[in-house]
XYZ file of C-alpha atoms in Angstrom:
680
model
C -128.622 -52.878 24.992
C -131.520 -52.956 22.549
C -132.860 -56.072 24.293
C -132.756 -54.210 27.610
C -134.644 -51.223 26.152
C -137.299 -53.450 24.581
C -137.973 -55.366 27.804
C -138.003 -52.191 29.913
C -140.528 -50.552 27.583
C -142.749 -53.630 27.688
C -142.714 -53.844 31.504
C -143.367 -50.106 31.713
C -146.390 -50.559 29.448
C -147.679 -53.367 31.706
C -147.905 -50.888 34.574
C -150.241 -48.625 32.608
C -152.201 -51.443 30.961
C -152.918 -53.467 34.109
C -152.603 -51.133 37.109
C -153.948 -47.800 35.873
C -157.479 -48.014 37.303
C -156.644 -49.972 40.448
C -153.458 -48.370 41.787
C -152.183 -44.845 42.207
C -149.168 -44.148 40.018
C -147.039 -43.770 43.135
C -147.859 -47.422 43.959
C -146.858 -48.858 40.570
C -143.324 -49.769 41.706
C -144.779 -51.730 44.649
C -146.171 -54.155 42.070
C -143.886 -53.957 39.048
C -140.506 -54.239 40.798
C -141.237 -57.382 42.872
C -142.910 -59.098 39.915
C -139.893 -58.280 37.733
C -137.609 -59.821 40.364
C -139.951 -62.807 40.690
C -140.000 -63.321 36.935
C -136.192 -63.130 36.768
C -135.905 -65.807 39.473
C -138.627 -67.857 37.768
C -136.648 -67.853 34.503
C -133.362 -68.648 36.258
C -134.809 -71.722 37.983
C -136.791 -73.004 34.979
C -134.124 -75.396 33.564
C -133.655 -77.209 36.907
C -137.255 -76.930 38.137
C -138.208 -80.547 37.517
C -135.003 -81.897 39.012
C -135.513 -79.889 42.213
C -139.126 -81.076 42.543
C -138.086 -84.689 41.999
C -135.287 -84.485 44.584
C -137.599 -82.745 47.056
C -140.274 -85.430 46.641
C -137.722 -88.199 47.109
C -136.056 -86.827 50.241
C -138.573 -84.608 52.069
C -139.628 -87.410 54.421
C -136.092 -88.726 54.949
C -133.926 -85.637 55.510
C -135.019 -82.809 57.797
C -132.922 -80.028 56.228
C -132.789 -80.252 52.443
C -131.442 -76.731 51.938
C -127.965 -77.729 50.764
C -129.200 -80.585 48.596
C -131.805 -78.455 46.818
C -129.378 -75.592 46.232
C -126.991 -78.050 44.623
C -129.798 -79.458 42.475
C -130.961 -76.002 41.339
C -127.421 -74.837 40.580
C -128.009 -71.628 42.553
C -128.013 -70.432 46.133
C -131.825 -70.642 46.134
C -134.610 -72.919 44.896
C -138.393 -73.426 44.755
C -140.301 -76.587 45.766
C -143.764 -75.494 44.636
C -145.148 -77.209 41.543
C -146.050 -73.786 40.152
C -144.167 -71.320 38.017
C -145.417 -68.375 35.940
C -146.608 -70.597 33.075
C -148.392 -73.143 35.288
C -150.143 -70.427 37.279
C -152.076 -69.552 34.126
C -153.538 -73.092 33.900
C -155.911 -72.477 36.819
C -157.321 -68.913 36.591
C -159.926 -69.526 39.296
C -157.276 -70.323 41.916
C -154.427 -68.131 40.709
C -154.316 -66.124 43.940
C -154.010 -69.205 46.169
C -151.548 -70.876 43.799
C -149.318 -67.797 43.572
C -149.042 -67.692 47.366
C -148.146 -71.386 47.295
C -145.487 -70.616 44.699
C -143.983 -67.848 46.839
C -144.048 -70.013 49.973
C -142.140 -72.677 48.043
C -139.009 -70.546 47.738
C -135.965 -70.944 49.924
C -135.817 -68.571 52.887
C -133.374 -66.152 51.275
C -135.750 -65.483 48.353
C -138.745 -65.166 50.667
C -136.828 -62.502 52.570
C -136.343 -60.582 49.316
C -140.011 -60.815 48.342
C -141.145 -59.868 51.846
C -139.010 -56.727 51.649
C -141.120 -55.782 48.630
C -144.297 -56.525 50.669
C -145.399 -58.527 47.651
C -148.178 -60.333 49.510
C -150.014 -57.041 50.050
C -149.808 -56.282 46.333
C -151.028 -59.786 45.433
C -154.053 -59.399 47.696
C -154.976 -56.056 46.120
C -154.520 -57.442 42.590
C -156.724 -60.401 43.496
C -159.457 -58.173 44.911
C -159.353 -55.940 41.811
C -159.436 -58.915 39.418
C -156.089 -57.927 37.824
C -153.858 -60.731 39.065
C -154.347 -63.132 36.141
C -153.716 -60.421 33.539
C -150.526 -59.313 35.300
C -149.177 -62.876 35.510
C -150.096 -63.405 31.864
C -148.134 -60.317 30.815
C -145.053 -61.303 32.814
C -145.239 -64.927 31.641
C -144.944 -63.879 27.998
C -141.800 -64.622 26.018
C -141.143 -60.884 25.827
C -140.260 -61.011 29.525
C -137.984 -64.024 29.303
C -135.327 -62.902 31.774
C -133.126 -65.989 31.808
C -129.413 -65.039 32.053
C -128.811 -66.590 28.629
C -131.027 -63.867 27.134
C -130.600 -61.022 29.631
C -127.150 -60.617 31.180
C -126.602 -59.385 34.717
C -125.521 -56.011 33.299
C -128.676 -55.730 31.235
C -130.803 -56.825 34.176
C -129.210 -54.104 36.251
C -130.096 -51.582 33.581
C -133.694 -52.846 33.481
C -134.156 -52.414 37.220
C -132.446 -49.049 37.311
C -134.348 -47.719 34.319
C -137.668 -48.809 35.824
C -136.829 -47.223 39.172
C -135.624 -44.073 37.416
C -138.877 -43.797 35.484
C -140.968 -44.335 38.607
C -138.957 -41.751 40.575
C -139.190 -39.266 37.734
C -142.943 -39.818 37.409
C -143.436 -39.336 41.155
C -141.107 -36.327 41.393
C -138.727 -38.130 43.706
C -135.476 -36.544 44.857
C -133.252 -36.175 41.749
C -130.188 -36.814 43.912
C -131.318 -40.411 44.454
C -130.015 -41.793 41.220
C -128.101 -44.770 39.928
C -124.557 -44.752 38.718
C -123.938 -45.403 35.003
C -121.819 -48.472 34.422
C -119.073 -46.543 32.629
C -118.674 -44.274 35.679
C -118.445 -47.323 37.945
C -115.873 -48.886 35.625
C -113.768 -45.710 35.761
C -114.060 -45.595 39.557
C -113.010 -49.248 39.825
C -110.062 -48.633 37.481
C -108.846 -45.724 39.585
C -109.398 -47.514 42.886
C -107.510 -50.630 41.759
C -104.786 -48.769 39.875
C -101.336 -49.908 40.965
C -102.704 -52.990 42.716
C -102.813 -55.214 39.648
C -99.687 -57.212 40.530
C -100.865 -57.787 44.071
C -104.344 -58.846 42.905
C -102.814 -61.293 40.420
C -101.299 -63.426 43.215
C -102.594 -66.951 43.660
C -105.230 -67.451 46.357
C -105.662 -63.694 46.816
C -108.699 -62.781 48.959
C -110.017 -59.203 48.936
C -113.129 -57.496 50.266
C -115.135 -54.725 48.568
C -117.700 -52.592 50.437
C -120.393 -50.118 49.373
C -122.336 -48.425 52.220
C -125.057 -47.119 49.862
C -125.094 -50.011 47.424
C -128.474 -49.460 45.713
C -129.030 -52.318 43.286
C -125.425 -53.466 43.704
C -123.973 -52.128 40.460
C -120.758 -50.793 41.975
C -120.001 -54.024 43.796
C -120.760 -56.220 40.797
C -118.748 -54.162 38.303
C -115.737 -54.024 40.643
C -115.766 -57.784 41.149
C -116.240 -58.467 37.438
C -113.403 -56.093 36.586
C -110.988 -57.914 38.899
C -112.024 -61.372 37.713
C -112.154 -60.526 34.000
C -109.175 -58.187 33.637
C -106.774 -59.032 36.465
C -107.183 -62.477 38.048
C -110.023 -64.908 37.264
C -109.079 -66.973 40.320
C -109.201 -64.139 42.853
C -111.587 -64.584 45.771
C -113.489 -61.285 45.833
C -116.011 -60.941 48.636
C -118.687 -58.272 48.401
C -120.310 -56.359 51.250
C -122.981 -53.695 51.069
C -125.793 -51.901 52.830
C -128.900 -50.254 51.416
C -131.614 -48.368 53.289
C -134.323 -48.575 50.614
C -136.183 -51.890 50.871
C -136.920 -52.181 47.152
C -133.384 -51.551 45.947
C -132.015 -53.737 48.753
C -134.229 -56.569 47.509
C -133.128 -56.037 43.904
C -129.464 -56.067 44.961
C -129.766 -59.196 47.063
C -131.700 -61.066 44.376
C -129.038 -60.166 41.805
C -126.312 -61.511 44.093
C -128.224 -64.767 44.553
C -128.793 -65.199 40.833
C -125.077 -64.751 40.194
C -124.624 -67.840 42.314
C -122.905 -66.570 45.459
C -125.116 -66.745 48.530
C -122.145 -65.519 50.593
C -122.219 -62.169 48.789
C -126.008 -62.058 49.080
C -125.821 -62.597 52.831
C -123.306 -59.748 53.070
C -125.860 -57.262 51.707
C -127.557 -55.689 54.721
C -130.758 -53.619 54.944
C -131.343 -50.298 56.798
C -129.225 -47.182 57.124
C -125.448 -47.422 57.296
C -125.211 -44.749 59.984
C -127.420 -45.676 62.937
C -127.892 -49.349 61.960
C -124.460 -50.245 60.665
C -124.763 -53.765 59.283
C -120.981 -54.247 59.251
C -120.116 -52.587 62.543
C -116.819 -54.322 63.257
C -115.685 -55.033 59.709
C -112.724 -53.533 57.839
C -112.401 -53.686 54.056
C -109.676 -53.662 51.404
C -111.632 -51.583 48.888
C -114.615 -49.273 49.243
C -116.621 -47.731 46.440
C -119.738 -45.593 46.720
C -122.089 -43.081 45.143
C -123.880 -41.591 48.167
C -127.156 -39.701 47.715
C -126.588 -36.019 46.913
C -128.258 -33.311 48.957
C -130.070 -35.795 51.201
C -130.866 -34.654 54.741
C -129.670 -36.649 57.747
C -132.245 -35.023 60.038
C -133.898 -38.390 60.834
C -130.636 -39.659 62.309
C -129.476 -36.379 63.789
C -129.422 -37.519 67.435
C -127.418 -40.656 66.670
C -124.956 -38.913 64.357
C -124.305 -36.084 66.814
C -123.767 -38.606 69.609
C -121.353 -40.512 67.365
C -119.501 -37.259 66.635
C -119.197 -36.551 70.368
C -117.380 -39.882 70.776
C -114.422 -38.368 68.916
C -111.891 -40.872 67.625
C -113.992 -43.733 69.030
C -116.820 -42.809 66.633
C -117.101 -42.610 62.859
C -117.574 -38.859 62.486
C -114.670 -37.453 64.466
C -113.667 -34.855 61.859
C -116.919 -32.894 61.906
C -120.509 -32.786 60.738
C -121.606 -31.310 57.402
C -124.777 -29.229 57.158
C -127.824 -31.292 57.946
C -129.208 -30.975 54.410
C -126.392 -33.019 52.808
C -124.839 -36.197 54.191
C -122.277 -36.978 51.467
C -119.301 -36.286 53.723
C -120.804 -38.517 56.423
C -120.545 -41.421 53.977
C -116.926 -40.494 53.302
C -116.117 -40.554 57.025
C -118.064 -43.802 57.437
C -115.883 -45.422 54.768
C -112.664 -44.008 56.206
C -113.624 -45.546 59.573
C -113.791 -48.969 57.882
C -110.287 -48.971 56.421
C -107.754 -51.592 57.304
C -104.672 -50.280 59.068
C -101.634 -49.721 56.799
C -99.748 -52.494 58.589
C -102.633 -54.838 57.668
C -102.479 -53.867 53.994
C -104.437 -50.619 54.173
C -107.435 -49.679 52.038
C -108.351 -47.678 48.984
C -111.574 -45.759 48.429
C -113.378 -44.371 45.382
C -116.406 -42.176 46.024
C -118.287 -39.987 43.544
C -119.901 -36.806 44.873
C -121.183 -33.512 43.559
C -119.272 -30.246 43.911
C -120.564 -29.368 47.373
C -118.028 -31.421 49.394
C -115.188 -29.691 47.520
C -115.868 -26.139 48.608
C -119.071 -25.723 50.631
C -118.450 -24.437 54.141
C -116.195 -21.671 55.433
C -113.146 -22.095 57.667
C -114.179 -23.837 60.874
C -117.351 -25.326 59.369
C -118.028 -29.066 59.436
C -117.310 -29.474 55.721
C -114.027 -27.566 55.905
C -112.929 -29.519 58.969
C -113.610 -32.820 57.200
C -111.551 -31.698 54.183
C -108.822 -30.547 56.569
C -108.817 -33.927 58.331
C -108.500 -35.805 55.036
C -105.804 -33.548 53.575
C -103.678 -33.074 56.683
C -103.641 -36.840 57.203
C -102.535 -37.217 53.551
C -105.296 -39.645 52.551
C -106.452 -37.967 49.330
C -104.739 -39.266 46.192
C -106.741 -37.631 43.421
C -109.982 -35.989 42.363
C -111.346 -36.415 38.845
C -113.871 -33.902 37.491
C -116.404 -35.772 35.345
C -118.438 -34.473 32.403
C -121.937 -33.162 33.057
C -125.152 -34.982 32.110
C -123.754 -38.429 32.922
C -126.392 -39.471 35.429
C -129.967 -40.544 34.782
C -131.825 -38.205 37.126
C -129.548 -35.191 37.355
C -127.282 -33.181 35.079
C -125.059 -31.784 37.837
C -121.271 -31.889 37.789
C -119.708 -34.750 39.706
C -116.255 -35.649 40.985
C -114.541 -38.933 41.816
C -112.412 -38.827 44.966
C -109.695 -41.490 45.265
C -108.348 -41.995 48.798
C -105.810 -44.324 50.366
C -103.959 -44.830 53.635
C -101.145 -46.608 51.779
C -100.015 -44.036 49.221
C -97.143 -44.693 46.854
C -93.999 -42.786 47.755
C -94.357 -40.415 44.781
C -97.879 -39.464 45.877
C -97.112 -38.726 49.518
C -98.036 -35.186 50.470
C -99.492 -34.632 46.989
C -102.982 -34.405 45.487
C -103.632 -34.968 41.787
C -106.483 -33.119 40.063
C -107.695 -34.400 36.689
C -110.046 -32.384 34.511
C -112.000 -35.022 32.568
C -115.004 -32.786 31.862
C -114.331 -33.031 28.137
C -114.072 -36.843 28.101
C -117.483 -37.884 26.831
C -119.450 -38.808 23.759
C -123.042 -37.827 23.109
C -125.591 -40.628 23.382
C -127.783 -41.377 20.391
C -130.786 -41.486 22.711
C -131.000 -39.830 26.109
C -131.976 -41.743 29.242
C -133.679 -39.179 31.446
C -131.071 -36.496 32.134
C -128.282 -38.721 30.881
C -127.153 -37.359 27.510
C -123.444 -38.151 27.723
C -121.416 -41.286 28.340
C -117.722 -42.010 28.751
C -116.349 -44.310 26.067
C -114.042 -47.201 26.943
C -111.141 -45.466 25.221
C -111.738 -42.398 27.380
C -111.860 -44.514 30.541
C -108.468 -45.923 29.574
C -107.077 -42.445 28.906
C -108.272 -41.032 32.244
C -106.792 -44.056 34.008
C -103.521 -43.544 32.118
C -103.377 -39.907 33.238
C -103.953 -41.006 36.822
C -101.226 -43.654 36.605
C -98.725 -41.347 34.893
C -98.947 -38.751 37.698
C -97.558 -36.027 35.456
C -98.795 -32.476 34.981
C -100.417 -31.431 31.702
C -103.247 -29.207 30.509
C -105.755 -31.525 32.161
C -103.682 -32.698 35.133
C -102.434 -30.585 38.035
C -100.462 -31.825 41.042
C -100.472 -29.887 44.312
C -99.128 -30.157 47.824
C -101.998 -30.980 50.166
C -101.349 -27.719 52.043
C -101.986 -25.712 48.846
C -105.723 -26.168 49.399
C -105.544 -24.678 52.886
C -105.876 -21.093 54.027
C -105.998 -19.153 57.242
C -109.019 -16.885 57.573
C -108.042 -13.761 59.499
C -110.422 -11.159 60.869
C -109.557 -7.600 59.849
C -110.818 -4.828 62.097
C -111.161 -1.108 61.542
C -111.654 1.508 64.240
C -115.046 2.748 65.343
C -115.554 6.441 64.528
C -118.691 8.155 65.807
C -120.116 11.624 66.064
C -122.705 12.582 68.686
C -125.511 15.087 68.701
C -128.379 15.710 71.163
C -130.868 16.481 68.412
C -134.638 15.919 68.513
C -134.378 13.209 65.838
C -131.751 11.243 67.770
C -133.623 11.642 71.073
C -136.616 9.982 69.372
C -134.378 7.043 68.454
C -133.637 6.457 72.126
C -137.215 5.285 72.705
C -136.641 2.287 70.399
C -133.454 1.177 72.214
C -134.199 -2.133 73.962
C -132.254 -1.211 77.116
C -134.301 1.979 77.430
C -137.574 0.116 76.819
C -136.752 -2.443 79.528
C -136.925 0.284 82.160
C -140.736 0.074 81.946
C -141.002 -3.711 82.289
C -141.193 -6.042 85.284
C -141.169 -9.757 86.040
C -143.011 -9.194 89.305
C -146.751 -9.802 89.601
C -149.536 -7.773 91.082
C -149.045 -4.406 92.799
C -145.261 -4.835 93.081
C -144.956 -5.302 89.319
C -147.248 -2.378 88.556
C -145.245 -0.150 90.917
C -141.951 -1.167 89.247
C -143.349 -0.411 85.773
C -144.613 2.964 86.947
C -141.195 3.818 88.390
C -139.548 2.758 85.147
C -141.790 4.984 83.090
C -141.010 7.851 85.429
C -137.292 7.307 84.828
C -137.859 7.186 81.058
C -139.735 10.470 81.137
C -137.034 12.041 83.308
C -134.213 10.993 80.940
C -136.119 12.236 77.896
C -136.918 15.505 79.674
C -133.244 16.139 80.500
C -132.117 15.360 76.949
C -134.743 17.676 75.473
C -133.501 20.467 77.720
C -129.931 19.822 76.503
C -130.925 19.513 72.830
C -129.000 21.506 70.266
C -127.302 21.371 66.902
C -123.718 20.904 68.059
C -122.026 17.767 66.683
C -119.293 16.198 68.812
C -116.629 14.203 66.957
C -114.790 13.015 70.074
C -116.597 10.573 72.366
C -114.740 11.593 75.605
C -115.732 15.218 75.126
C -119.359 14.323 74.454
C -119.362 12.030 77.507
C -118.217 14.916 79.714
C -120.954 17.188 78.344
C -123.644 14.524 78.784
C -122.561 13.577 82.331
C -122.373 17.234 83.393
C -125.821 17.961 81.957
C -127.491 15.128 83.876
C -125.534 15.905 87.058
C -126.585 19.546 86.873
C -130.228 18.421 86.839
C -129.700 15.961 89.666
C -130.170 12.828 87.582
C -127.832 9.848 87.982
C -127.491 7.650 84.879
C -127.566 3.876 85.121
C -124.696 2.290 83.066
C -127.124 0.368 80.854
C -129.250 3.439 80.159
C -126.132 5.505 79.517
C -125.037 2.955 76.910
C -128.464 3.141 75.245
C -128.209 6.954 75.124
C -124.782 6.779 73.503
C -126.108 4.326 70.917
C -129.169 6.463 70.058
C -127.331 9.799 69.887
C -124.409 8.554 67.748
C -123.854 8.083 64.045
C -120.896 6.639 62.173
C -118.601 9.336 60.826
C -115.322 8.559 59.067
C -114.090 12.088 59.894
C -114.634 11.617 63.645
C -111.941 10.633 66.134
C -111.355 6.935 66.873
C -113.258 5.564 69.844
C -111.147 3.765 72.452
C -112.032 1.164 75.067
C -111.334 1.352 78.792
C -107.775 0.114 78.222
C -107.056 2.853 75.713
C -107.116 0.469 72.725
C -108.956 1.360 69.492
C -112.493 -0.017 69.532
C -113.428 -2.125 66.486
C -116.395 -1.189 64.335
C -118.402 -4.408 63.734
C -119.937 -2.921 60.589
C -116.501 -2.481 59.019
C -115.234 -5.905 60.074
C -113.894 -7.980 57.174
C -111.991 -11.199 56.600
C -109.103 -12.289 54.394
C -108.136 -15.824 53.360
C -104.361 -16.149 53.535
C -102.648 -19.177 51.897
C -101.307 -21.506 54.593
C -97.785 -21.258 53.231
C -97.695 -17.475 53.715
C -97.291 -15.340 56.841
C -100.571 -13.630 57.720
C -98.655 -10.503 58.700
C -96.720 -10.283 55.436
C -99.963 -10.810 53.546
C -101.705 -8.132 55.614
C -98.982 -5.558 55.026
C -99.001 -6.236 51.280
C -102.705 -6.733 50.508
C -104.615 -4.829 53.200
C -102.594 -2.061 54.814
C -102.082 -0.017 51.596
C -105.864 0.229 51.144
C -106.951 0.666 54.786
C -104.017 2.089 56.801
C -105.940 2.123 60.095
C -106.901 -1.588 59.953
C -105.452 -4.322 62.168
C -105.654 -8.112 62.562
C -107.899 -9.313 65.371
C -105.501 -11.662 67.161
C -108.222 -12.881 69.516
C -109.699 -14.960 66.663
C -107.627 -18.142 66.650
C -107.857 -21.656 65.254
C -109.378 -24.208 67.606
C -106.762 -26.826 66.734
C -103.381 -25.115 66.363
C -104.145 -22.043 68.486
C -102.608 -19.665 65.951
C -104.217 -16.429 64.783
C -106.938 -17.019 62.178
C -109.145 -20.022 61.495
C -107.784 -22.721 59.182
C -109.970 -23.772 56.262
C -109.626 -26.034 53.215
C -111.364 -25.961 49.852
C -110.697 -27.430 46.421
C -111.879 -25.135 43.657
C -111.495 -26.864 40.278
C -112.471 -23.783 38.300
C -109.614 -21.816 39.823
C -107.013 -24.432 38.870
C -108.266 -25.173 35.357
C -109.585 -21.758 34.365
C -108.598 -20.747 30.837
C -108.787 -17.055 30.048
C -110.772 -16.239 26.916
C -109.994 -12.701 25.709
C -112.950 -10.548 24.641
C -113.566 -10.109 20.937
C -112.034 -7.022 19.290
C -114.250 -3.913 19.493
C -114.155 -3.578 15.724
C -115.668 -7.048 15.313
C -118.439 -6.302 17.826
C -119.163 -2.930 16.179
C -119.387 -4.529 12.732
C -121.822 -7.148 14.072
C -124.029 -4.453 15.623
C -124.137 -2.519 12.337
C -125.060 -5.689 10.482
C -127.916 -6.345 12.912
C -129.108 -2.738 12.604
C -129.202 -3.090 8.816
C -131.238 -6.300 9.096
C -133.697 -4.598 11.446
C -134.136 -1.657 9.061
C -134.903 -4.034 6.208
C -137.493 -5.828 8.345
C -139.121 -2.540 9.370
C -139.362 -1.400 5.733
C -140.958 -4.707 4.738
C -143.559 -4.312 7.476
C -144.419 -0.759 6.348
C -144.864 -1.698 2.712
């Protein structure tokens, strides 16, 4: 780890030393990241460089396609046939620009694709024009940046890339939700995802696929594969698949896969967005693991995603759409759509998200419908609450969801919640917002709790339906009084229906005539009301209606229904002592201002709940039975939420009053002493 920190600090210093006057800080990663990748590849190929050049010289005129031969000679899934490397580039300062391009063109196609994703040629041209290219190559060619795998492991290299990207994002105020996943979190996720499958994975000739739809630099894929090979079965054939929308991190991921020696895995890493440009459209996977971006908008892909949702079960987002500002639950649905069928072995998923997908969204919302879909189909095995301050660019609380469509018998219909918020150790030195890490012993303990499937202080087991509720609408009757007072008559003039009398969509003389007639009607209505004005307050709407109708009839004025409604609205005020207003069918009319809702546990009758919890407090209330669930048709909308605080809340009693009083007196005494000292 110290080696990783030393190299990262040196490369970070190169950015300021070489690029400061020639590049904006926001452009530093465009130079530093591709040159770090290039230097890593340069170091990897160094031991076999001469052998590759010799073989290339011998066979280039005899064999048309030397790709396989040169890969074998290099020992990797890539090679370089240029005579240059970082050291030799320094031998000819005058031609370093031309020679560096020759060096890049000498790579196999898969490496050129990586470097082109970085747009490295643009950076080289700018460095050449600014006279900084030689100095940059010199810095990277130093022994300090010897990135050969013998000196810098794949894990350490991953940390170097991620720390550099973190620093650049932090410096440029990039979205804090776009962060990388600490290796200990990935290891825990892999443990949970693979738990119970150890015997199956230990079989001879076992072949399994692992997929990450937001793979970043590939850490989750690599750690999962290494975990299987190192701890379960070194002979397992583990095939990795991923997709990454950011060109730079895609290039880092693909280069890492190539360096590890498996061009098959490298080819399975696809660029672009997983949603509208799915790089694995028809594929199904055994395992899926992901840390999707938190709080990232999907506005750019809105049209595609909504169209995919409209396809229903034929699309990937059949359950619903979360709010457009956060696409985490889209990634979850995307992964669920890529599961193998249970009869084909099924799939298991581990995804880490923030708290929003657990409880954001009311009954009927996209988020709630997605939770409902997952829980009612019995795909959720467990959720683990992680400690805070684990991630590099954010200190928010996070949760690992473990899902499967091949649950063990004991887990069917159940969901396990594990509170692991206290499982951390403080780091000696923070990395950005990361101040905590999970120790290996704690990873083992959390995994043990998951495997044991037994309740304790930190483990709760629920029926899936326990997270559901039915949201009922509670109505109360409308009670109004009426008075034809000067103040209320004035209010009539602001009623939109009354104002529309003096408007017209017609043009010219016809429109002007209609407006004039409307104003005449307005004046007539106001005149009649002013004649009827008084202080009497009517607490029964039918009685007031009779008085109002008779008054207008007496003066020969017929009221339009719309205008009559506007008059009733302007001349009324809510009055809890007034009689209940009824509709045309004689039913009590609901007061929208008094409307309320209640969340009733799914296991309980809404009517029993209403009689026990609502009726004693508001005897005149009733359940609005017109509000029903769009799926089951029953009264009330079904919703689901998972509130960790509710399930793991520990009551802390307040301190005794005597203790608080004694503390206050002690503070008062200290203040008096301080005041006396100031006065002396």
